[in-house]
Structures are given as structure tokens and as C-alpha cells.
Amino acid sequence: KNQVEQSPQSLIILEGKNCTLQCNYTVSPFSNLRWYKQDTGRGPVSLTIMTFSENTKSNGRYTATLDADTKQSSLHITASQLSDSASYICVVRASNSGYALNFGKGTSLLVTP
Amino acid sequence: DTEVTQTPKHLVMGMTNKKSLKCEQHMGHRAMYWYKQKAKKPPELMFVYSYEKLSINESVPSRFSPECPNSSLLNLHLHALQPEDSALYLCASSQGAGTDYGYTFGSGTRLTVV
């Protein structure tokens, strides 16, 4: 069964600090992995997308890593800002799944002053 | 234009009302999707349109009726909804034809059924 597990479920950090969110998946055969940021009551916004051959991808203060052998990904946020407070969702697509995406339950991040 | 636009942003409707949600994109994407998202849960796929034809219906109750009038527009018609249908409804689009290239979500419609 294709599954995407994220940890931690929630996280509180001080403004300016760094943090790392984890995503483990069992989706197979693997096609790609996305990290989305979703503000409360808004649609998800794509941060990064990685395919099998990509190990690291950055988008400003966001850096995602992918280890396709261990089926793990992480999202590192550097120098956090109050506006980073949101839910971060890991989404994995299987190459034989047609239009289906496998969503993690998200990590809820709160950045405090 | 790299956006998926959803209207309205908020909607409150009674259980006997008929209303419609609208989604529009001008990226030339040929696959469009409706998702339902409850609070603190991941989005759940409802419908997929590919080249303006319904290709996936995830066993959604008939009180939700999708429509794709053209390649840029996707509607979701609502009738006789229940309070448990209150949720954030997300539209998304992608390039289509079996690829998820360019997968983009709209900002959603917050629906409350009273």
C-alpha cells in the first residue's frame, strides 16, 4: 500500500531558528516527490519537486533532500520567519498511478517571535 | 498566467440550496481536479477531468456534480448538501495526458453548509 508518513506532526520554533521536517514513503514505483506549504484555509503552494535522480533542491530558504534508496525526504527551513507558520505537506506520486497523488498528513509549523 | 483561480473564496449555503463553485486556469493544462479537504487532513481527490472528459470519480455522492464546459473552466455544482460537506474545496490542474507536470492548486473555496 502506498503510504506517506510525516514527522513531527507539529513543531514550534523561535523566529530565526532553523528546522527540519521529515517524510518517509512506501510509494512504488517512485515518480516524484513534492513539498507544499499550505496556509490555513488556503490552497497548497509548491515549494520543491524532485525526481529519482535529484538529491537536493533549494527554493530560497527552503532546501529539500531526497534519498530514493531509503525512501526518505527532508525539508530544511533556514532562518525561519513568522510567515513560515503553515502546514507543510509531502506528496509522492507513483509512476503507474495515473493522476493519483499520495499525500502525507502534514507537519504544522508555528514560528513564534 | 500561472494561476488556478477559484471563486467564490467563501460560501455559506443551506441544505436545500443549489450553488456552484468555479475554477479557471489559462496555462493550457488539460487535466483538472476537484479535491475536498477537511481541517487538519490532507486533500481527498473527488474528480479528475482529462481533455474535458470525466476520467475519475472517486465514489463521490451525486449531490456533487462536476462540469467541464471547456479546457479552461471547471465547475462543481452543489445541491442538497449536508453539514458534514463543509470543507475547503480545492481545484488543481496539470499538463495532463498522464503527466502531473505543472501541478498547481487554487486557493480554495471555504464552504459552510448550515
GROMACS .gro file of C-alpha atoms in nm, chain A residues 31-32 34 36 38-46 49 89 91 93 95 97-101 103-106 108, chain B residues 31 33 35 37 40 42-43 45 48 50 55-56 88 90 94 96-103 105-108 110:
model
   56
   31SER     CA    1   0.794   0.909  -0.987
   32ASN     CA    2   0.841   1.230  -0.793
   34ARG     CA    3   0.680   1.739  -0.379
   36TYR     CA    4   0.393   2.200  -0.040
   38GLN     CA    5  -0.032   2.538   0.296
   39ASP     CA    6  -0.152   2.835   0.494
   40THR     CA    7  -0.471   2.782   0.694
   41GLY     CA    8  -0.775   2.797   0.468
   42ARG     CA    9  -0.568   2.838   0.150
   43GLY     CA   10  -0.457   2.606  -0.125
   44PRO     CA   11  -0.118   2.427  -0.116
   45VAL     CA   12   0.171   2.609  -0.281
   46SER     CA   13   0.453   2.406  -0.431
   49ILE     CA   14   0.963   1.888  -0.673
   89ILE     CA   15   0.278   1.860   0.314
   91VAL     CA   16   0.324   1.446  -0.168
   93ARG     CA   17   0.346   1.022  -0.697
   95SER     CA   18   0.478   0.638  -1.193
   97SER     CA   19  -0.074   0.579  -1.065
   98GLY     CA   20  -0.222   0.791  -1.338
   99TYR     CA   21  -0.345   1.108  -1.173
  100ALA     CA   22  -0.334   0.985  -0.814
  101LEU     CA   23  -0.112   1.163  -0.562
  103PHE     CA   24  -0.047   1.296   0.046
  104GLY     CA   25   0.117   1.295   0.386
  105LYS     CA   26  -0.083   1.435   0.677
  106GLY     CA   27   0.147   1.733   0.703
  108SER     CA   28   0.211   2.200   1.133
  144ALA     CA   29  -0.619   1.782  -1.663
  146TYR     CA   30  -0.914   1.816  -1.046
  148TYR     CA   31  -1.035   1.794  -0.402
  150GLN     CA   32  -1.009   1.898   0.241
  153LYS     CA   33  -0.606   1.923   0.962
  155PRO     CA   34  -0.478   1.604   0.360
  156PRO     CA   35  -0.681   1.679   0.046
  158LEU     CA   36  -0.943   1.356  -0.458
  161VAL     CA   37  -1.049   1.426  -1.245
  163SER     CA   38  -0.884   1.491  -1.871
  168SER     CA   39  -1.194   1.028  -1.614
  169ILE     CA   40  -1.210   0.967  -1.239
  201LEU     CA   41  -1.223   2.356   0.186
  203LEU     CA   42  -0.962   2.281  -0.387
  207SER     CA   43  -0.176   1.983  -1.451
  209GLY     CA   44  -0.244   1.627  -1.843
  210ALA     CA   45  -0.227   1.311  -2.051
  211GLY     CA   46  -0.083   1.104  -1.767
  212THR     CA   47   0.173   1.359  -1.652
  213ASP     CA   48   0.149   1.571  -1.341
  214TYR     CA   49   0.383   1.833  -1.484
  215GLY     CA   50   0.295   2.178  -1.363
  216TYR     CA   51   0.053   2.055  -1.093
  218PHE     CA   52  -0.360   2.420  -0.677
  219GLY     CA   53  -0.606   2.705  -0.648
  220SER     CA   54  -0.659   2.895  -0.324
  221GLY     CA   55  -0.977   2.705  -0.249
  223ARG     CA   56  -1.429   2.757   0.203
   0.00000   0.00000   0.00000
